[in-house]
PDB file of C-alpha atoms in Angstrom:
ATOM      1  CA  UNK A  10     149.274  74.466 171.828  1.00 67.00           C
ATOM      2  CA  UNK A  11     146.231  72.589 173.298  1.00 64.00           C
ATOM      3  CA  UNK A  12     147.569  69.444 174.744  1.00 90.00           C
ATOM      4  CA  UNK A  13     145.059  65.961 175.361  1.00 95.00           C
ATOM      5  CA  UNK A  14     146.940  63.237 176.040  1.00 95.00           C
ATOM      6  CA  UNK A  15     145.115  59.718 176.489  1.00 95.00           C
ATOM      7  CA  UNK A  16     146.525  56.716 178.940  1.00 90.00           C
ATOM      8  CA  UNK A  17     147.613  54.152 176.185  1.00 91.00           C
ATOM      9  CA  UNK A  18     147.399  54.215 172.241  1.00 93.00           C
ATOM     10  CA  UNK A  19     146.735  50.256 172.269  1.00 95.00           C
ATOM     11  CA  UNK A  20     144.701  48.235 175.143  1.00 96.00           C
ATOM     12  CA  UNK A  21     143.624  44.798 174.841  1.00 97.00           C
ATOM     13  CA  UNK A  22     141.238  43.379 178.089  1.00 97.00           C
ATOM     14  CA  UNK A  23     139.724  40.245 178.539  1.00 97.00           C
ATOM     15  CA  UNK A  24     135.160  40.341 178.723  1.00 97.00           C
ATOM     16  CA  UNK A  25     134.094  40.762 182.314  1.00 97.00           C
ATOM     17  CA  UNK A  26     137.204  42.915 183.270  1.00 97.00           C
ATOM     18  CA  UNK A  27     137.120  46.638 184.195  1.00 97.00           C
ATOM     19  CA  UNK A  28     138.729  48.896 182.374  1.00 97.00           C
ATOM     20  CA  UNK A  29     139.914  52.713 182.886  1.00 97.00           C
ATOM     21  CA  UNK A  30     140.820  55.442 179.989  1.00 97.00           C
ATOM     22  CA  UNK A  31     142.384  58.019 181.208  1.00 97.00           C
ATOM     23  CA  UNK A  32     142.427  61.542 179.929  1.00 97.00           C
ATOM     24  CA  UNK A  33     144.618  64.260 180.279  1.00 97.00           C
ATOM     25  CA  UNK A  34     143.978  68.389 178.897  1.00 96.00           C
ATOM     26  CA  UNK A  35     146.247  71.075 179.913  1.00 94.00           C
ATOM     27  CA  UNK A  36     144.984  74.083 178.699  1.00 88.00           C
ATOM     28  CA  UNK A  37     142.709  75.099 181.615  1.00 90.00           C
ATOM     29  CA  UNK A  38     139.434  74.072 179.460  1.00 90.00           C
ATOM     30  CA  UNK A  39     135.896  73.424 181.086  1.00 89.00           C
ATOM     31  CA  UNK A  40     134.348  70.817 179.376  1.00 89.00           C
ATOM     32  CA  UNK A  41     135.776  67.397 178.471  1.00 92.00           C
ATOM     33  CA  UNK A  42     134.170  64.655 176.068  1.00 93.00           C
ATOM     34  CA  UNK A  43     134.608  60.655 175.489  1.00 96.00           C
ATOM     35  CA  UNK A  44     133.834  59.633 172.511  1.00 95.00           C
ATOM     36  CA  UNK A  45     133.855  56.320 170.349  1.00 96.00           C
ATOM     37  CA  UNK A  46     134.179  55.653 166.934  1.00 94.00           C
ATOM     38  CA  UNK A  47     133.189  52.731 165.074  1.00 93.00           C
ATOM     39  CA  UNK A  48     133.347  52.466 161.179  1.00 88.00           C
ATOM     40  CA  UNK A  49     130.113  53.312 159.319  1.00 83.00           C
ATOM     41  CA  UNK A  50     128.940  54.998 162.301  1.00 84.00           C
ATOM     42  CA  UNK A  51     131.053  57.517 163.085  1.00 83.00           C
ATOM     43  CA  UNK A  52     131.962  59.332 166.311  1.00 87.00           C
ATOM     44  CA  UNK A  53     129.266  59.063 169.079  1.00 91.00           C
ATOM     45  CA  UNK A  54     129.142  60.874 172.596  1.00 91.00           C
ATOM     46  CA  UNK A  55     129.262  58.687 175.534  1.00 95.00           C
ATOM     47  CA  UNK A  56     129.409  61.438 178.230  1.00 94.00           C
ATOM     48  CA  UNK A  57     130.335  64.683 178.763  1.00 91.00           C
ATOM     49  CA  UNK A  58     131.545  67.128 181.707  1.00 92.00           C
ATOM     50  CA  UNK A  59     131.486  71.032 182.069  1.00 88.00           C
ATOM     51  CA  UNK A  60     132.483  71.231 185.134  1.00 88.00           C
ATOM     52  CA  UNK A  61     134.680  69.092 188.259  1.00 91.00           C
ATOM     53  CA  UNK A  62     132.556  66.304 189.381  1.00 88.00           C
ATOM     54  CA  UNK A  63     129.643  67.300 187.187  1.00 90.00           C
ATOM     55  CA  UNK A  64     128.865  64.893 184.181  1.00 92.00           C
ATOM     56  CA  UNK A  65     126.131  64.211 181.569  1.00 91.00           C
ATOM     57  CA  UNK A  66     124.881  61.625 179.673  1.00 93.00           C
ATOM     58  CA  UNK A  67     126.085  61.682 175.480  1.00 90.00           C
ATOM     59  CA  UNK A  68     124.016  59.316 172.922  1.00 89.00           C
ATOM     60  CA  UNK A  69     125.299  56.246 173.768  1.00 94.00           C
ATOM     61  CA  UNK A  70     126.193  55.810 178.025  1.00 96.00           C
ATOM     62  CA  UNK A  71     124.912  52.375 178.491  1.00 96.00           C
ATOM     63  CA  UNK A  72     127.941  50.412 179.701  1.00 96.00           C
ATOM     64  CA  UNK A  73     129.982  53.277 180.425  1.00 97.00           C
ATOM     65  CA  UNK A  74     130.658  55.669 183.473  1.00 97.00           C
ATOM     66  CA  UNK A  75     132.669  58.755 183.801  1.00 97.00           C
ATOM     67  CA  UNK A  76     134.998  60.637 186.542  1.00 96.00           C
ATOM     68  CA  UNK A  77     135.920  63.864 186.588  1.00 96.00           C
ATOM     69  CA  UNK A  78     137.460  64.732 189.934  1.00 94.00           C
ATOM     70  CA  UNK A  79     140.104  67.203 189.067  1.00 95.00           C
ATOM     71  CA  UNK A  80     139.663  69.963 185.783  1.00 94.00           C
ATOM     72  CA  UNK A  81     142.271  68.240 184.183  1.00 96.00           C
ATOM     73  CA  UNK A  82     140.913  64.509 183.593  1.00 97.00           C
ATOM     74  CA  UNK A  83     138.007  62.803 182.767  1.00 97.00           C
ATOM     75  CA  UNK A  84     138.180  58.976 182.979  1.00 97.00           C
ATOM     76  CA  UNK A  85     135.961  56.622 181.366  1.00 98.00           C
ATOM     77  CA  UNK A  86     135.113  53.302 182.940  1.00 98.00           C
ATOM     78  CA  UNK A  87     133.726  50.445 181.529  1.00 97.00           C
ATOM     79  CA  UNK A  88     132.450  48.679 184.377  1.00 94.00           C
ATOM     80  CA  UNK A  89     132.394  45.028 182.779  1.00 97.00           C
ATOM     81  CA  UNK A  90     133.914  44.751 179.380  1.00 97.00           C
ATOM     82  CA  UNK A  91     131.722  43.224 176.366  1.00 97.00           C
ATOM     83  CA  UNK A  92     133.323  42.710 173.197  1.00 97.00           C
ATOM     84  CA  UNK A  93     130.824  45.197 171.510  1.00 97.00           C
ATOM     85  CA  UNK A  94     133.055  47.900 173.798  1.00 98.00           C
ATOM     86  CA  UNK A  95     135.890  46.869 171.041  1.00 98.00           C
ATOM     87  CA  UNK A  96     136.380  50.030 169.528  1.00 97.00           C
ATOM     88  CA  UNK A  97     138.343  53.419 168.790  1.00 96.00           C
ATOM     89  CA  UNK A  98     137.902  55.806 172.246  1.00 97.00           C
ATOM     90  CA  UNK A  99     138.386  59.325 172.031  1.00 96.00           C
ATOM     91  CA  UNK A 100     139.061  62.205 174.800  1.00 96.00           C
ATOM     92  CA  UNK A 101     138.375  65.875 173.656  1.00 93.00           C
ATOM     93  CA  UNK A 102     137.952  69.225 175.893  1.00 92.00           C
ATOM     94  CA  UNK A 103     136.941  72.495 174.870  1.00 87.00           C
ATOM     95  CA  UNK A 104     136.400  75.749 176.708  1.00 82.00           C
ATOM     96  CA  UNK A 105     133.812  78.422 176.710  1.00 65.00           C
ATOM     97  CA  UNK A 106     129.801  78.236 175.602  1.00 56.00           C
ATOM     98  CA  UNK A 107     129.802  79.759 172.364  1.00 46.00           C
ATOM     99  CA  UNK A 108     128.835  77.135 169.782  1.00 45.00           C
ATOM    100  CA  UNK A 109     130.139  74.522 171.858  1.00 55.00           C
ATOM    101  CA  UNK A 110     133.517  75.856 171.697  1.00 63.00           C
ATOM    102  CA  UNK A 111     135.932  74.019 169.201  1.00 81.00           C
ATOM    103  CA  UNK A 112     137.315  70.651 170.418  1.00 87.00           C
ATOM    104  CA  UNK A 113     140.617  69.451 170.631  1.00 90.00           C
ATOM    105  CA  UNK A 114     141.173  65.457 171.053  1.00 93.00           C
ATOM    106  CA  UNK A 115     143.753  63.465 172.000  1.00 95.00           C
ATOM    107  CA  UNK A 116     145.340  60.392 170.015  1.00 93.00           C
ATOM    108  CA  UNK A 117     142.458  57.978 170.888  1.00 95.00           C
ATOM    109  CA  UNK A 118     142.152  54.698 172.369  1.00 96.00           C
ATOM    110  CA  UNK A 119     142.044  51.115 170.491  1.00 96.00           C
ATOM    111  CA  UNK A 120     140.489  49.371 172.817  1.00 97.00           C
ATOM    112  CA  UNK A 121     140.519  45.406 171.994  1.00 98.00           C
ATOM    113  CA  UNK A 122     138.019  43.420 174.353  1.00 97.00           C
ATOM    114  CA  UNK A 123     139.084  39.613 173.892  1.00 97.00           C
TER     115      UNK A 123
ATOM    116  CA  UNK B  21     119.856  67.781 167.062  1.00 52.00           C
ATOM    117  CA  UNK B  22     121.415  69.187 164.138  1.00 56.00           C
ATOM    118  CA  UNK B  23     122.570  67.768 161.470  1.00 77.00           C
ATOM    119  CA  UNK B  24     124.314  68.328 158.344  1.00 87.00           C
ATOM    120  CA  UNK B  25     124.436  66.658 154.758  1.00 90.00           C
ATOM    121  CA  UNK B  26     127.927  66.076 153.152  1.00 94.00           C
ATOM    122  CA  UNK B  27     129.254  63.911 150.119  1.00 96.00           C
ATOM    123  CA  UNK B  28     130.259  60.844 150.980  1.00 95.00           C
ATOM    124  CA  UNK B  29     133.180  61.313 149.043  1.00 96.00           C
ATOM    125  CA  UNK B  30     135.542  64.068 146.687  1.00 97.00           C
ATOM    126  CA  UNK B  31     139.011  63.934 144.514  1.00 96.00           C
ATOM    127  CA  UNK B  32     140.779  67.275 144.439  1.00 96.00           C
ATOM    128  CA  UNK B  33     144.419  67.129 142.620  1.00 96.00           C
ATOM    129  CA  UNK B  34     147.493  68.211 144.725  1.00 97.00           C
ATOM    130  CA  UNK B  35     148.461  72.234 144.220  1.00 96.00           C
ATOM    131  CA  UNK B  36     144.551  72.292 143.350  1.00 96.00           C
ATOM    132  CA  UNK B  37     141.808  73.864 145.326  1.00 97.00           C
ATOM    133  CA  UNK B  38     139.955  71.484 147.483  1.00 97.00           C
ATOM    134  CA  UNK B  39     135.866  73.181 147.880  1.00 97.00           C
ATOM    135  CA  UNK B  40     133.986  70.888 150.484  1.00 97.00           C
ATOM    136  CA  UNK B  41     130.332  71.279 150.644  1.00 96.00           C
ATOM    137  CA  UNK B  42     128.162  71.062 153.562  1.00 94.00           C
ATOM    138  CA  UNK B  43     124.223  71.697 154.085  1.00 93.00           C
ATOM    139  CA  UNK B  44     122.774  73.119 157.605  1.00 87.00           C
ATOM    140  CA  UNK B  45     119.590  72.708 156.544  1.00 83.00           C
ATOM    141  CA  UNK B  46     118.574  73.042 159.938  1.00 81.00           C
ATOM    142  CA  UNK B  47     120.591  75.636 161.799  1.00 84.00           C
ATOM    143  CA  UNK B  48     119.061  78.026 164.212  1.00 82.00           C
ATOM    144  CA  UNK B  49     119.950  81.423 164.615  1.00 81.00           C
ATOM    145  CA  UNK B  50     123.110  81.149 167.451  1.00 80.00           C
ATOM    146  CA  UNK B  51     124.370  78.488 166.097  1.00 84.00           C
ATOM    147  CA  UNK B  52     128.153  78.577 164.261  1.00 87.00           C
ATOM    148  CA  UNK B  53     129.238  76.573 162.142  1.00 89.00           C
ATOM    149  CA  UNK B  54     132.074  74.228 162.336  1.00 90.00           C
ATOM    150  CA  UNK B  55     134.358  72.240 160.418  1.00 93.00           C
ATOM    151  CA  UNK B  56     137.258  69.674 161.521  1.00 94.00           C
ATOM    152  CA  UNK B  57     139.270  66.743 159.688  1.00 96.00           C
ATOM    153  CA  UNK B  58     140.222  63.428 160.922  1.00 94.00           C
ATOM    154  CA  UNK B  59     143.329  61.926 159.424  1.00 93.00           C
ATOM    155  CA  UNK B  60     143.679  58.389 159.181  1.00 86.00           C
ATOM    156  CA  UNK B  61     144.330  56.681 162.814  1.00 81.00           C
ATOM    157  CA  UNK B  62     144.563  60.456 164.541  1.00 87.00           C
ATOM    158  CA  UNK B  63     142.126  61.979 166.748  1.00 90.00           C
ATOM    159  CA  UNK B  64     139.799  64.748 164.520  1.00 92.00           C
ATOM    160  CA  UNK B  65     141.537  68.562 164.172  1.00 93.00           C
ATOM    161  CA  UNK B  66     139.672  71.903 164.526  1.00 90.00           C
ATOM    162  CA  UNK B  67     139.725  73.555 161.369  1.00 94.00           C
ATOM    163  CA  UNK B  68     137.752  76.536 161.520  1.00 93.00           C
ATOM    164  CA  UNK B  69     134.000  77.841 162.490  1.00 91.00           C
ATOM    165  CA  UNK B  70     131.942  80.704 161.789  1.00 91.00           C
ATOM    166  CA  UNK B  71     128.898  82.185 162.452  1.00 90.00           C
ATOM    167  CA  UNK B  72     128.053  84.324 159.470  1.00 90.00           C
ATOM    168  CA  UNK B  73     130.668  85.833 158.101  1.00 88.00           C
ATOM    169  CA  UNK B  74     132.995  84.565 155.719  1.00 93.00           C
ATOM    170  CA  UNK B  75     136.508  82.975 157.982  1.00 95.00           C
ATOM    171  CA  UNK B  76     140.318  82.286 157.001  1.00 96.00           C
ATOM    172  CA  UNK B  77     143.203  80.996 159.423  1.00 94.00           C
ATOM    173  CA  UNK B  78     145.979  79.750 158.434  1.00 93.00           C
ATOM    174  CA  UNK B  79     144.588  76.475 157.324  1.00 93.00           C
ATOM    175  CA  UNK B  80     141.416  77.022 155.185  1.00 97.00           C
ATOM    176  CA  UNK B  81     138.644  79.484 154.025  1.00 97.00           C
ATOM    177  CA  UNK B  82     135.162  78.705 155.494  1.00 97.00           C
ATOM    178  CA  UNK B  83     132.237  80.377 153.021  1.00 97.00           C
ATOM    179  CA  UNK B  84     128.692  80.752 154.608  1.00 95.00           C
ATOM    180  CA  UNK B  85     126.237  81.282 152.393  1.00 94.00           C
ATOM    181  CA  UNK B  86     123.704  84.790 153.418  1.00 92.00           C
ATOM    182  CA  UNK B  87     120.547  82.447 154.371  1.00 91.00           C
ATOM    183  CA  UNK B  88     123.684  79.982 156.417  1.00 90.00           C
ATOM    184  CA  UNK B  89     122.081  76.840 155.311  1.00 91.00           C
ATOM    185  CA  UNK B  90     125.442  75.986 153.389  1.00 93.00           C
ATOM    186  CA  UNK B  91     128.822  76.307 153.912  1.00 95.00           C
ATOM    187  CA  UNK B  92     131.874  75.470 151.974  1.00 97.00           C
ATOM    188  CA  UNK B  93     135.213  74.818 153.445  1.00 97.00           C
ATOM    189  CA  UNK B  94     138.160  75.719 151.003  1.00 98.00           C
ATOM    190  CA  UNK B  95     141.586  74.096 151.191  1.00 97.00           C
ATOM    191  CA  UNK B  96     143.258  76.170 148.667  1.00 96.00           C
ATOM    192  CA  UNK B  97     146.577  74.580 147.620  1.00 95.00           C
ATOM    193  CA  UNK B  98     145.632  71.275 148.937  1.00 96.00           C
ATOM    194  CA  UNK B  99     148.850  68.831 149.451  1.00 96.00           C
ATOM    195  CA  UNK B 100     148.720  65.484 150.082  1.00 96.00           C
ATOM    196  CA  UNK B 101     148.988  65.976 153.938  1.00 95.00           C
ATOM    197  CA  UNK B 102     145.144  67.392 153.084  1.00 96.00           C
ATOM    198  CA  UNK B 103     143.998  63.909 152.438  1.00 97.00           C
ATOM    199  CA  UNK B 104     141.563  62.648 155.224  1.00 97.00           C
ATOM    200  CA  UNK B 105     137.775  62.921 156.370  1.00 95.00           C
ATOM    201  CA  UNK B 106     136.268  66.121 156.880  1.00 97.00           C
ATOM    202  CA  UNK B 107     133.238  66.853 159.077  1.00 93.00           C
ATOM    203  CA  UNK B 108     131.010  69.708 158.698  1.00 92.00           C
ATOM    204  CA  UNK B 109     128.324  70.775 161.972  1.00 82.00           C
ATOM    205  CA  UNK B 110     126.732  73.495 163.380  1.00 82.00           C
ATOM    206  CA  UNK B 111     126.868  73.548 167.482  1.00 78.00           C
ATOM    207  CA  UNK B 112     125.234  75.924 169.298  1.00 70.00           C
ATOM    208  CA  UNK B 113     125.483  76.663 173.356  1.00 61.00           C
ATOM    209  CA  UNK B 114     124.817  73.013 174.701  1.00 60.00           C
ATOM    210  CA  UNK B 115     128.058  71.880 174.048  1.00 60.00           C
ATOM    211  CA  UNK B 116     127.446  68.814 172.199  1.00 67.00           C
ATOM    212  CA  UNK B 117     128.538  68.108 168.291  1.00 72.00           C
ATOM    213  CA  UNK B 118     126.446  65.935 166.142  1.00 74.00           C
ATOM    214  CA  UNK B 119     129.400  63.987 164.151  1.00 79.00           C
ATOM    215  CA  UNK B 120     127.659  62.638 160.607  1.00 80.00           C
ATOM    216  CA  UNK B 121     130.259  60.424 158.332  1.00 84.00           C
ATOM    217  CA  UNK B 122     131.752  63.694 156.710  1.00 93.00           C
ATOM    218  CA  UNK B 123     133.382  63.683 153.387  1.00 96.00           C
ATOM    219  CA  UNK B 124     136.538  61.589 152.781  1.00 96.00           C
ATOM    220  CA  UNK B 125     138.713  63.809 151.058  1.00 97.00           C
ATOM    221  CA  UNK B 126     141.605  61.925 148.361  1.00 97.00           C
ATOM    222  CA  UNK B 127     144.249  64.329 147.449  1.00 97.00           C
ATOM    223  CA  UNK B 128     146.109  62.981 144.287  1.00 95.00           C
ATOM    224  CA  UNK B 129     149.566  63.512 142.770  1.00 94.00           C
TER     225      UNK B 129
END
C-alpha cells in the first residue's frame, strides 16, 4: 500500500515564527501536492512538484514556499506565520500523467497559529 | 479549470445502495473522471476513476453516462463506515484536481 506520512498530526506556533511540514511518500511517485483545507471552502492547492527540485505554483501560494530536494519529500514552509495560516494541511503524491494520476494523502496537518 | 456540480448533501440507509451524482458539465475529451471520499478528520481516499467506460474495484461502481457529462458513483451495500464526504472531478494531464465541497454522505442504521 501507498504510504504518505506527514511530520506531526497536531502543531501549534506562535505569529511571526517559521514553520516546516514535512512530507513523506514511499511508493516511488513523481508528483507531490500540499494542500489546505478550510471549512466552507474546501481543499485548495498551494504548490505542487513533478519532479526533484522542480515546483509550481497551486491556487493559493502567497505565504507559502515549497522544497523538494529528494523524490521522497516535499516540505512546506511558511516563512512567517499569520493566524489566517490556522488551518488543516494536507500532503498527497501521485504518479504518472494520465488524468492527473489518482492521489493518495497522508493524515494531514492541524496547524494552530497562536 | 474544471469543475463539477454535486448535492450538497444525501441519506442512504445502511445495507442500502448509496447512488452519488456528479455533473462534468465541462469535461474535455482526455479527461477521466474521478471520485474520492474524505472521512471525518482523515486525509481524502481514492475511490475510483474512469474515462468512459463503466468501472468497479472492490469499493464502488463508477457509471459514466455515453455523452460523460455525468457520472454516478455507486456504493452498493453501503455500511456505516461509508459515511463521509465524497468528491467528484474530472483531471486531465496537468496534474492538478479542482476539489468543489462534494456531497456529504449520512449512512443511517
Amino acid at each position: 500500500d501507498v504510504k504518505v506520512t506527514q511530520s506531526s498530526r497536531y502543531l501549534v506556533k506562535r505569529t511571526g515564527e517559521k514553520v516546516f511540514l514535512e512530507c513523506v511518500q514511499d511508493m516511488d511517485h513523481e508528483n507531490m501536492f500540499w494542500y489546505r483545507q478550510d471549512p466552507g471552502l474546501g481543499l485548495r492547492l498551494i504548490y505542487f512538484s513533478y519532479d526533484v527540485k522542480m515546483k509550481e505554483k497551486g491556487d493559493i501560494p502567497e505565504g507559502y514556499s515549497v522544497s523538494r530536494e529528494k523524490k521522497e519529500r516535499f516540505s512546506l514552509i511558511l516563512e512567517s506565520a499569520s493566524t489566517n495560516q490556522t488551518s488543516m494541511y494536507l500532503c498527497a503524491s501521485s504518479s504518472g500523467l494520465a488524468g492527473g494520476g489518482s492521489q493518495y494523502f497522508g493524515p494531514g496537518t492541524r496547524l494552530l497559529v497562536l | 479549470d474544471a469543475k463539477t456540480t454535486q448535492p450538497p448533501s444525501m441519506d442512504c440507509a445502511e445495507g442500502r445502495a448509496a447512488n452519488l451524482p456528479c455533473n462534468h458539465s465541462t469535461i474535455s475529451g482526455n479527461e477521466y473522471v474521478y471520485w474520492y471520499r474524505q472521512i471525518h478528520s482523515q486525509g481524502p481516499q481514492y475511490i475510483i476513476h474512469g474515462l468512459k467506460n463503466n468501472e468497479t474495484n472492490e469499493m464502488a461502481s463508477l457509471i459514466i453516462t455515453e455523452d460523460r457529462k455525468s457520472s454516478t458513483l455507486i456504493l452498493p451495500h453501503a455500511t456505516l463506515r461509508d459515511t463521509a464526504v465524497y468528491y467528484c472531478f474530472n483531471a486531465g494531464n496537468n496534474r492538478k484536481l479542482i476539489w468543489g465541497l462534494g456531497t456529504s454522505l449520512a449512512v443511517n442504521p
